Amino acid sequence: MKILGIDTSCDDTSVAVVEDGKRILSNVISSQFDLHKKYGGIVPELASRKHIESINYIIDQALAEAKVSFQDLSAIAVTNRPGLIGALLIGVSAAKSLAFCHNLPLIGINHVEGHVYANFMQHEELTFPHICLTVSGGHTLLLNVNRGWTYQVLGSTIDDAAGEAYDKIAQYLGLGFPGGRIIDDMAGEGNDKAIDFPRPLIDRDDYNFSFSGLKTSVRYFVEKAKKAGNLPPLEDVAASFQAAVVDVLVQKTIRSAQEYQVKSINLTGGVAANSRLRHDLRNAADENDIRVFYPPIELCTDNAAMIAGIAYQKYQQGQRDGLDLNASANSDLGQ
Ligand code: KG4
Ligand code: ZN
């Protein structure tokens, strides 16, 4: 059974065709990177306009690469929440038009569920229940994921998402956008013990995160060091910042797995591409006899294959949406 998935939740226009929830026949991602780069962050109105320009071409390309036509499809899936509202509406409108014209079922998908599902596309061994750490530019969520795709939200960020903190620090240091990958690369060349940045909320026994204060600490440190004329290499700043972020993410994730007696961790979202996070989480999990799964890089960041993938599971559960399907900026996960 082949499903066409669409994701326009943020700054990438992506369309994919996936067979039986696992076999990726195409996964086209049109990045808006060049458009937003000069602003140092995503400009929502520009993102929406670019999605409008691109969406029909990307749909055609995804069908062509998968070597299928609309007659071969069993459903149209689309991210309808959470995300930038204007951007989401482009994907939702396109999906509704296709479902109506080709008389196909329509399935609205929560983008975060797509990220959770990304690991299932590659790892047969990942089962329920498991702890899922979803870390991206828009969300930092710790979930207990159970059979039937039910979610218990254990914690989330109370301010910035982890990826957002990476992007803002990179912008502040003049390193470019998006900052996660750049800081990750620079950190590899730096001393992670050079600066002792705070590990926010690490000792609190809930599972919430906070990265805004850490961001401010980095700014204060750099400003002060610049004034004093003793700014260390930016590689050291990057490595020390990254160590602080990763320590908090790893410690809380392992502790939640211990508390809920879960033996598998599903690491996903754009920040799951981070080399130190992958490394440290795997080491900490090994020490606790827990398995860690993370997707290949192309399924970590936003993509429509994960949307078409989870839509297959939702289809099996009987989900069908009407043409009144709406977009929402907010997530309803765990409710
Ligand atoms: O999942 P994603 O593509 O979009 C959202 O749903 O937000 O995640 C993008 C985020 C950006 O903040 C980007 O800086 C971050 O993921 N990111 C990374 C790395 N690669 C991407 N953060 C840290 N290390 C990386 N290697
Ligand atoms: Zn995402």
Coordinates of N, CA and C in Angstrom, one line a residue, residues 88-308:
L88 N 2.0 25.4 7.2 CA 1.2 24.2 7.3 C 0.0 24.3 6.3
L89 N -0.6 25.5 6.2 CA -1.8 25.6 5.4 C -1.5 25.3 3.9
I90 N -0.3 25.5 3.5 CA 0.0 25.2 2.0 C 0.0 23.7 1.8
G91 N 0.6 23.0 2.7 CA 0.6 21.5 2.6 C -0.8 20.9 2.7
V92 N -1.5 21.5 3.7 CA -2.9 20.9 4.0 C -3.8 21.2 2.8
S93 N -3.7 22.4 2.2 CA -4.5 22.8 1.0 C -4.2 21.9 -0.1
A94 N -2.9 21.6 -0.4 CA -2.5 20.8 -1.5 C -3.0 19.4 -1.3
A95 N -2.8 18.9 0.0 CA -3.3 17.5 0.2 C -4.8 17.3 0.1
K96 N -5.5 18.3 0.5 CA -7.0 18.2 0.4 C -7.4 18.2 -1.1
S97 N -6.7 19.1 -1.9 CA -7.1 19.1 -3.3 C -6.8 17.8 -4.0
L98 N -5.6 17.2 -3.6 CA -5.3 15.9 -4.2 C -6.2 14.8 -3.8
A99 N -6.6 14.8 -2.5 CA -7.5 13.8 -2.0 C -8.9 13.9 -2.7
F100 N -9.3 15.1 -2.9 CA -10.6 15.4 -3.5 C -10.6 15.0 -5.0
C101 N -9.6 15.4 -5.7 CA -9.5 15.2 -7.2 C -9.3 13.7 -7.5
H102 N -8.6 13.0 -6.7 CA -8.2 11.6 -7.0 C -9.0 10.6 -6.1
N103 N -10.0 11.2 -5.4 CA -10.9 10.4 -4.5 C -10.1 9.4 -3.6
L104 N -9.1 10.0 -2.9 CA -8.2 9.2 -2.0 C -8.5 9.7 -0.6
P105 N -8.3 8.7 0.4 CA -8.5 9.1 1.8 C -7.4 10.1 2.2
L106 N -7.8 11.0 3.1 CA -6.9 12.1 3.6 C -6.6 11.8 5.1
I107 N -5.3 11.9 5.4 CA -4.9 11.6 6.8 C -4.0 12.7 7.3
G108 N -4.5 13.4 8.3 CA -3.7 14.5 8.9 C -2.8 14.0 10.0
I109 N -1.5 14.4 10.0 CA -0.5 13.8 10.9 C 0.1 14.9 11.7
N110 N 0.4 14.6 13.0 CA 1.2 15.4 13.9 C 2.6 15.3 13.5
H111 N 3.3 16.3 13.2 CA 4.7 16.3 12.8 C 5.6 15.6 13.8
V112 N 5.3 15.8 15.1 CA 6.2 15.2 16.1 C 6.0 13.7 16.0
E113 N 4.8 13.2 15.8 CA 4.6 11.7 15.6 C 5.5 11.2 14.4
G114 N 5.6 12.0 13.4 CA 6.4 11.7 12.3 C 7.9 11.5 12.7
H115 N 8.4 12.4 13.5 CA 9.7 12.3 14.0 C 9.9 11.0 14.9
V116 N 8.9 10.7 15.7 CA 8.9 9.5 16.6 C 9.0 8.3 15.7
Y117 N 8.2 8.3 14.6 CA 8.2 7.1 13.7 C 9.4 6.9 12.9
A118 N 10.2 8.0 12.6 CA 11.4 7.9 11.7 C 12.2 6.7 12.0
N119 N 12.4 6.4 13.3 CA 13.3 5.2 13.7 C 12.6 3.9 13.3
F120 N 11.3 3.8 13.3 CA 10.6 2.6 13.0 C 10.8 2.2 11.5
M121 N 11.2 3.2 10.7 CA 11.3 2.9 9.3 C 12.6 2.1 9.0
Q122 N 13.5 2.1 10.0 CA 14.9 1.5 9.8 C 15.1 0.4 10.8
H123 N 14.5 0.5 11.9 CA 14.9 -0.5 13.0 C 13.8 -1.4 13.4
E124 N 13.8 -2.6 12.9 CA 12.8 -3.6 13.2 C 12.7 -3.8 14.7
E125 N 13.9 -3.7 15.4 CA 14.1 -4.1 16.8 C 13.4 -3.1 17.7
L126 N 13.1 -1.9 17.3 CA 12.6 -0.9 18.2 C 11.1 -1.3 18.4
T127 N 10.8 -1.5 19.7 CA 9.4 -1.9 20.1 C 8.8 -1.0 21.2
F128 N 7.7 -1.4 21.7 CA 7.0 -0.6 22.7 C 7.1 -1.3 24.0
P129 N 7.1 -0.7 25.2 CA 7.2 0.8 25.3 C 8.6 1.3 25.1
H130 N 8.8 2.5 24.7 CA 10.1 3.0 24.7 C 10.1 4.5 25.1
I131 N 11.3 5.0 25.5 CA 11.4 6.5 25.7 C 11.8 7.1 24.4
C132 N 11.2 8.2 24.1 CA 11.6 8.9 22.9 C 12.0 10.4 23.2
L133 N 13.2 10.7 22.8 CA 13.7 12.1 23.0 C 13.6 12.7 21.6
T134 N 12.7 13.6 21.4 CA 12.5 14.4 20.2 C 13.1 15.7 20.3
V135 N 14.2 16.0 19.6 CA 14.9 17.3 19.8 C 15.1 17.9 18.4
S136 N 14.5 19.1 18.2 CA 14.6 19.7 16.9 C 14.6 21.2 17.1
G137 N 14.4 22.0 16.0 CA 14.4 23.4 16.1 C 13.2 23.9 16.8
G138 N 12.1 23.1 16.7 CA 10.8 23.5 17.2 C 10.4 22.9 18.5
H139 N 11.0 21.7 18.8 CA 10.5 21.0 20.0 C 11.6 20.2 20.7
T140 N 11.5 20.1 22.0 CA 12.3 19.3 22.8 C 11.3 18.5 23.8
L141 N 11.1 17.3 23.5 CA 10.1 16.5 24.2 C 10.6 15.2 24.6
L142 N 10.3 14.8 25.8 CA 10.6 13.5 26.3 C 9.3 12.7 26.4
L143 N 9.2 11.6 25.7 CA 7.9 10.9 25.7 C 8.0 9.4 26.1
N144 N 7.0 8.9 26.7 CA 6.9 7.5 26.9 C 6.0 7.0 25.9
V145 N 6.5 6.2 24.9 CA 5.7 5.8 23.7 C 5.2 4.4 23.9
N146 N 3.9 4.2 23.8 CA 3.3 2.9 24.1 C 2.6 2.3 22.8
R147 N 2.3 1.0 22.9 CA 1.6 0.3 21.8 C 0.4 1.1 21.3
G148 N 0.1 1.1 20.0 CA -1.1 1.8 19.5 C -0.8 3.3 19.3
W149 N 0.5 3.7 19.4 CA 0.8 5.1 19.2 C 0.1 6.0 20.2
T150 N 0.3 5.6 21.5 CA -0.2 6.5 22.5 C 1.0 7.0 23.2
Y151 N 0.9 8.2 23.7 CA 2.1 8.9 24.2 C 1.8 9.5 25.6
Q152 N 2.8 9.4 26.4 CA 2.7 10.1 27.7 C 3.8 11.1 27.7
V153 N 3.5 12.4 27.7 CA 4.5 13.4 27.7 C 5.1 13.5 29.1
L154 N 6.4 13.2 29.2 CA 7.1 13.2 30.5 C 7.7 14.6 30.8
G155 N 8.1 15.3 29.7 CA 8.6 16.6 29.9 C 8.8 17.3 28.6
S156 N 9.0 18.6 28.6 CA 9.3 19.4 27.4 C 10.0 20.6 27.8
T157 N 10.4 21.4 26.8 CA 11.1 22.6 27.1 C 10.2 23.7 27.6
I158 N 10.7 24.4 28.6 CA 9.8 25.5 29.1 C 10.1 26.8 28.4
D159 N 11.1 26.8 27.6 CA 11.4 28.0 26.8 C 11.9 27.7 25.4
D160 N 13.2 27.8 25.1 CA 13.7 27.5 23.8 C 13.8 26.0 23.5
A161 N 13.6 25.5 22.3 CA 13.9 24.1 21.9 C 15.5 24.0 21.8
A162 N 16.0 22.8 21.9 CA 17.4 22.6 21.9 C 18.0 23.1 20.6
G163 N 17.4 22.8 19.5 CA 17.9 23.2 18.2 C 17.8 24.7 18.0
E164 N 16.8 25.3 18.6 CA 16.7 26.8 18.6 C 17.8 27.4 19.3
A165 N 18.2 26.8 20.4 CA 19.4 27.4 21.2 C 20.7 27.3 20.3
Y166 N 20.8 26.1 19.7 CA 22.0 26.0 18.7 C 22.0 27.1 17.7
D167 N 20.8 27.3 17.1 CA 20.7 28.3 16.0 C 20.9 29.7 16.5
K168 N 20.4 30.0 17.7 CA 20.5 31.4 18.2 C 22.0 31.6 18.6
I169 N 22.6 30.7 19.2 CA 24.0 30.8 19.6 C 24.9 31.0 18.3
A170 N 24.6 30.2 17.3 CA 25.4 30.3 16.1 C 25.2 31.6 15.4
Q171 N 24.0 32.1 15.5 CA 23.7 33.5 14.9 C 24.5 34.5 15.7
Y172 N 24.4 34.4 17.0 CA 25.1 35.4 17.9 C 26.6 35.4 17.6
L173 N 27.2 34.2 17.4 CA 28.6 34.1 17.2 C 29.0 34.4 15.7
G174 N 28.0 34.6 14.9 CA 28.2 35.0 13.5 C 28.7 33.7 12.7
L175 N 28.2 32.6 13.1 CA 28.7 31.3 12.4 C 27.8 30.9 11.3
G176 N 26.6 31.4 11.1 CA 25.7 31.0 10.0 C 24.5 30.3 10.5
F177 N 23.7 29.9 9.5 CA 22.4 29.3 9.8 C 22.1 28.2 8.9
P178 N 21.4 27.1 9.3 CA 21.1 26.8 10.7 C 22.3 26.3 11.5
G179 N 22.3 26.6 12.8 CA 23.6 26.6 13.6 C 24.0 25.2 14.1
G180 N 23.0 24.3 14.2 CA 23.3 23.0 14.8 C 24.5 22.3 14.2
R181 N 24.5 22.1 13.0 CA 25.5 21.3 12.3 C 26.9 22.1 12.4
I182 N 26.8 23.4 12.3 CA 28.0 24.2 12.3 C 28.7 24.1 13.7
I183 N 27.9 24.3 14.7 CA 28.4 24.2 16.1 C 28.9 22.8 16.4
D184 N 28.2 21.8 15.9 CA 28.6 20.4 16.1 C 30.0 20.2 15.5
D185 N 30.2 20.7 14.2 CA 31.5 20.5 13.6 C 32.6 21.2 14.3
M186 N 32.3 22.5 14.7 CA 33.3 23.3 15.4 C 33.7 22.7 16.7
A187 N 32.6 22.2 17.4 CA 32.9 21.6 18.8 C 33.9 20.4 18.7
G188 N 33.9 19.7 17.6 CA 34.8 18.6 17.4 C 36.2 19.0 17.5
E189 N 36.5 20.3 17.2 CA 37.9 20.9 17.2 C 38.2 21.6 18.5
G190 N 37.2 21.7 19.4 CA 37.4 22.5 20.6 C 37.5 21.7 21.9
N191 N 37.8 22.4 23.0 CA 38.0 21.8 24.3 C 36.6 22.0 25.1
D192 N 36.0 20.9 25.4 CA 34.6 21.0 26.0 C 34.7 21.4 27.4
K193 N 35.9 21.4 28.0 CA 36.0 21.8 29.4 C 36.5 23.2 29.6
A194 N 36.7 23.9 28.5 CA 37.3 25.2 28.5 C 36.4 26.2 29.4
I195 N 35.1 26.1 29.2 CA 34.2 27.0 29.9 C 33.1 26.1 30.6
D196 N 32.8 26.4 31.9 CA 31.9 25.6 32.6 C 30.5 26.2 32.6
F197 N 29.8 26.1 31.4 CA 28.5 26.6 31.3 C 27.5 25.8 32.2
P198 N 26.4 26.5 32.6 CA 25.4 25.8 33.5 C 24.7 24.7 32.7
R199 N 24.3 23.7 33.5 CA 23.4 22.6 32.9 C 22.0 22.8 33.5
P200 N 21.2 23.6 32.7 CA 19.9 24.0 33.3 C 19.0 22.8 33.7
L201 N 18.4 22.9 34.9 CA 17.4 22.0 35.4 C 17.9 20.5 35.5
I202 N 19.2 20.3 35.5 CA 19.8 19.0 35.4 C 19.4 18.2 36.7
D203 N 19.4 18.9 37.9 CA 19.2 18.3 39.1 C 17.7 18.2 39.6
R204 N 16.9 18.9 38.8 CA 15.5 18.8 39.1 C 14.9 17.5 38.8
D205 N 14.0 17.0 39.6 CA 13.6 15.6 39.3 C 12.4 15.5 38.4
D206 N 12.1 16.6 37.7 CA 11.1 16.4 36.6 C 11.8 16.3 35.3
Y207 N 11.1 16.2 34.2 CA 11.8 15.9 32.9 C 11.7 17.1 32.0
N208 N 11.5 18.3 32.5 CA 11.5 19.5 31.7 C 12.9 20.0 31.4
F209 N 12.9 20.8 30.3 CA 14.2 21.3 29.9 C 14.1 22.9 29.8
S210 N 15.2 23.5 29.8 CA 15.3 25.0 29.6 C 16.6 25.3 29.0
F211 N 16.6 26.0 27.9 CA 17.9 26.3 27.2 C 18.1 27.8 27.0
S212 N 17.1 28.6 27.5 CA 17.2 30.0 27.3 C 18.3 30.6 28.2
G213 N 18.3 30.2 29.4 CA 19.4 30.7 30.3 C 20.8 30.3 29.9
L214 N 20.9 29.2 29.4 CA 22.2 28.7 28.9 C 22.7 29.6 27.7
K215 N 21.7 29.9 26.9 CA 22.0 30.8 25.7 C 22.5 32.2 26.3
T216 N 21.8 32.7 27.3 CA 22.2 34.0 27.9 C 23.6 33.9 28.5
S217 N 23.9 32.7 29.2 CA 25.2 32.5 29.8 C 26.4 32.6 28.7
V218 N 26.1 32.0 27.6 CA 27.1 32.0 26.5 C 27.3 33.5 26.1
R219 N 26.2 34.2 25.9 CA 26.3 35.6 25.5 C 27.1 36.4 26.5
Y220 N 26.8 36.3 27.7 CA 27.5 37.1 28.8 C 29.0 36.7 28.8
F221 N 29.2 35.4 28.7 CA 30.6 35.0 28.7 C 31.4 35.6 27.6
V222 N 30.8 35.5 26.4 CA 31.6 36.0 25.2 C 31.7 37.5 25.3
E223 N 30.7 38.3 25.7 CA 30.8 39.7 25.8 C 31.9 40.1 26.8
K224 N 31.9 39.4 28.0 CA 32.8 39.7 29.0 C 34.3 39.4 28.5
A225 N 34.4 38.3 27.9 CA 35.7 37.8 27.5 C 36.3 38.8 26.4
K226 N 35.3 39.2 25.5 CA 35.8 40.2 24.4 C 36.3 41.4 25.0
K227 N 35.5 42.0 26.0 CA 35.9 43.2 26.7 C 37.3 43.1 27.4
A228 N 37.5 41.9 28.0 CA 38.7 41.7 28.7 C 39.9 41.3 27.8
G229 N 39.5 41.1 26.5 CA 40.5 40.7 25.5 C 41.1 39.3 25.6
N230 N 40.3 38.4 26.3 CA 40.8 37.0 26.4 C 39.7 36.0 26.0
L231 N 39.1 36.3 24.8 CA 38.1 35.4 24.3 C 38.8 34.1 23.8
P232 N 38.4 33.0 24.3 CA 39.1 31.7 23.9 C 38.6 31.4 22.4
P233 N 39.3 30.5 21.8 CA 38.8 30.1 20.4 C 37.3 29.8 20.4
L234 N 36.6 30.1 19.3 CA 35.2 29.9 19.3 C 34.9 28.4 19.3
E235 N 35.9 27.6 18.9 CA 35.7 26.1 18.9 C 35.5 25.7 20.4
D236 N 36.2 26.3 21.3 CA 36.1 26.0 22.7 C 34.7 26.4 23.3
V237 N 34.2 27.6 22.8 CA 32.9 28.0 23.2 C 31.9 27.0 22.7
A238 N 32.0 26.6 21.4 CA 31.1 25.7 20.8 C 31.1 24.4 21.6
A239 N 32.3 23.9 21.8 CA 32.4 22.6 22.5 C 31.8 22.6 23.9
S240 N 32.1 23.7 24.6 CA 31.6 23.8 26.0 C 30.1 24.0 26.0
F241 N 29.5 24.8 25.1 CA 28.1 24.9 25.0 C 27.4 23.6 24.7
Q242 N 28.0 22.9 23.7 CA 27.4 21.6 23.3 C 27.5 20.6 24.4
A243 N 28.5 20.6 25.2 CA 28.6 19.7 26.3 C 27.5 19.9 27.3
A244 N 27.2 21.2 27.6 CA 26.1 21.5 28.5 C 24.8 21.1 28.0
V245 N 24.5 21.3 26.7 CA 23.2 20.9 26.2 C 23.1 19.3 26.2
V246 N 24.1 18.7 25.8 CA 24.1 17.2 25.7 C 24.0 16.6 27.1
D247 N 24.7 17.1 28.0 CA 24.7 16.5 29.4 C 23.3 16.5 29.9
V248 N 22.5 17.6 29.7 CA 21.2 17.7 30.2 C 20.3 16.7 29.5
L249 N 20.4 16.7 28.2 CA 19.5 15.8 27.4 C 19.8 14.3 27.8
V250 N 21.1 14.0 27.9 CA 21.4 12.6 28.2 C 21.0 12.2 29.6
Q251 N 21.3 13.0 30.5 CA 21.0 12.6 31.9 C 19.5 12.4 32.1
K252 N 18.7 13.4 31.6 CA 17.2 13.3 31.8 C 16.6 12.1 31.1
T253 N 17.1 11.8 29.9 CA 16.6 10.7 29.1 C 16.9 9.4 29.8
I254 N 18.1 9.2 30.2 CA 18.5 7.9 30.9 C 17.7 7.8 32.2
R255 N 17.5 8.9 32.9 CA 16.8 8.8 34.2 C 15.3 8.4 33.9
S256 N 14.8 8.9 32.9 CA 13.4 8.6 32.6 C 13.3 7.1 32.2
A257 N 14.2 6.6 31.4 CA 14.2 5.2 31.1 C 14.3 4.3 32.3
Q258 N 15.2 4.7 33.3 CA 15.3 4.0 34.5 C 14.0 4.0 35.3
E259 N 13.4 5.2 35.4 CA 12.2 5.3 36.2 C 11.0 4.5 35.7
Y260 N 10.9 4.5 34.3 CA 9.8 3.8 33.7 C 10.2 2.4 33.3
Q261 N 11.4 2.0 33.7 CA 11.9 0.6 33.4 C 11.7 0.2 32.0
V262 N 12.2 1.2 31.1 CA 12.1 1.0 29.7 C 13.5 0.6 29.1
K263 N 13.6 -0.3 28.2 CA 14.9 -0.8 27.8 C 15.3 -0.3 26.4
S264 N 14.5 0.6 25.8 CA 14.9 1.2 24.5 C 14.6 2.7 24.5
I265 N 15.6 3.4 23.8 CA 15.4 4.8 23.7 C 15.4 5.1 22.2
N266 N 14.5 6.0 21.8 CA 14.3 6.4 20.4 C 14.7 7.9 20.4
L267 N 15.9 8.1 19.7 CA 16.4 9.5 19.6 C 16.0 10.0 18.3
T268 N 15.3 11.2 18.2 CA 14.9 11.6 16.9 C 14.8 13.2 16.8
G269 N 14.5 13.7 15.6 CA 14.5 15.1 15.4 C 15.8 15.7 14.9
G270 N 15.8 16.9 14.4 CA 17.0 17.4 13.8 C 18.3 17.4 14.6
V271 N 18.1 17.6 15.9 CA 19.3 17.6 16.8 C 19.8 16.2 17.1
A272 N 19.0 15.2 16.7 CA 19.4 13.8 16.8 C 20.6 13.5 15.8
A273 N 20.8 14.5 14.9 CA 22.0 14.3 14.0 C 23.3 14.7 14.7
N274 N 23.2 15.2 15.9 CA 24.3 15.7 16.7 C 25.3 14.6 17.1
S275 N 26.5 14.8 16.7 CA 27.5 13.7 16.9 C 27.7 13.4 18.4
R276 N 27.8 14.4 19.2 CA 28.1 14.2 20.6 C 26.9 13.6 21.3
L277 N 25.7 14.1 20.9 CA 24.5 13.5 21.6 C 24.4 12.0 21.3
R278 N 24.6 11.7 20.0 CA 24.6 10.2 19.6 C 25.6 9.4 20.4
H279 N 26.8 10.0 20.5 CA 27.9 9.3 21.2 C 27.6 9.1 22.7
D280 N 27.3 10.2 23.3 CA 27.1 10.2 24.8 C 25.9 9.4 25.2
L281 N 24.8 9.6 24.4 CA 23.6 8.8 24.8 C 23.8 7.3 24.7
R282 N 24.5 7.0 23.6 CA 24.8 5.5 23.4 C 25.7 5.0 24.6
N283 N 26.7 5.7 25.0 CA 27.6 5.3 26.1 C 26.8 5.2 27.4
A284 N 26.0 6.2 27.7 CA 25.3 6.2 28.9 C 24.3 5.0 28.9
A285 N 23.6 4.8 27.8 CA 22.7 3.7 27.6 C 23.3 2.3 27.8
D286 N 24.5 2.2 27.2 CA 25.2 0.9 27.3 C 25.5 0.6 28.8
E287 N 25.9 1.6 29.5 CA 26.2 1.4 30.9 C 25.0 0.9 31.7
N288 N 23.8 1.3 31.2 CA 22.6 0.9 31.9 C 21.8 -0.2 31.2
D289 N 22.5 -0.9 30.3 CA 21.9 -2.0 29.5 C 20.6 -1.6 28.8
I290 N 20.7 -0.4 28.2 CA 19.5 0.1 27.4 C 20.0 0.3 26.0
R291 N 19.1 0.0 25.0 CA 19.4 0.2 23.6 C 19.0 1.5 23.1
V292 N 19.9 2.1 22.3 CA 19.5 3.5 21.7 C 19.4 3.3 20.2
F293 N 18.3 3.9 19.6 CA 18.1 3.8 18.2 C 18.1 5.3 17.7
Y294 N 18.8 5.5 16.6 CA 18.6 6.8 16.0 C 18.6 6.6 14.5
P295 N 17.8 7.5 13.8 CA 17.6 7.4 12.4 C 18.8 7.9 11.6
P296 N 19.0 7.4 10.3 CA 20.0 8.0 9.5 C 19.8 9.6 9.4
I297 N 20.8 10.3 9.1 CA 20.7 11.8 9.1 C 19.6 12.3 8.3
E298 N 19.3 11.7 7.1 CA 18.3 12.3 6.2 C 16.9 12.1 6.8
L299 N 16.7 11.1 7.8 CA 15.4 11.0 8.4 C 15.4 11.7 9.8
C300 N 16.5 12.3 10.2 CA 16.5 13.1 11.5 C 15.8 14.4 11.3
T301 N 16.3 15.1 10.2 CA 15.7 16.4 10.0 C 14.4 16.3 9.3
D302 N 13.7 17.4 9.1 CA 12.3 17.3 8.5 C 12.3 16.6 7.1
N303 N 11.3 15.7 7.0 CA 11.2 15.0 5.7 C 9.7 14.5 5.7
A304 N 9.3 14.2 4.5 CA 7.9 13.7 4.4 C 7.8 12.2 4.4
A305 N 8.9 11.5 4.3 CA 8.9 10.0 4.4 C 8.3 9.6 5.8
M306 N 8.8 10.3 6.8 CA 8.3 9.9 8.2 C 6.8 10.2 8.3
I307 N 6.3 11.2 7.6 CA 4.9 11.5 7.6 C 4.0 10.4 6.9
A308 N 4.5 10.0 5.7 CA 3.8 8.9 5.0 C 4.0 7.6 5.7

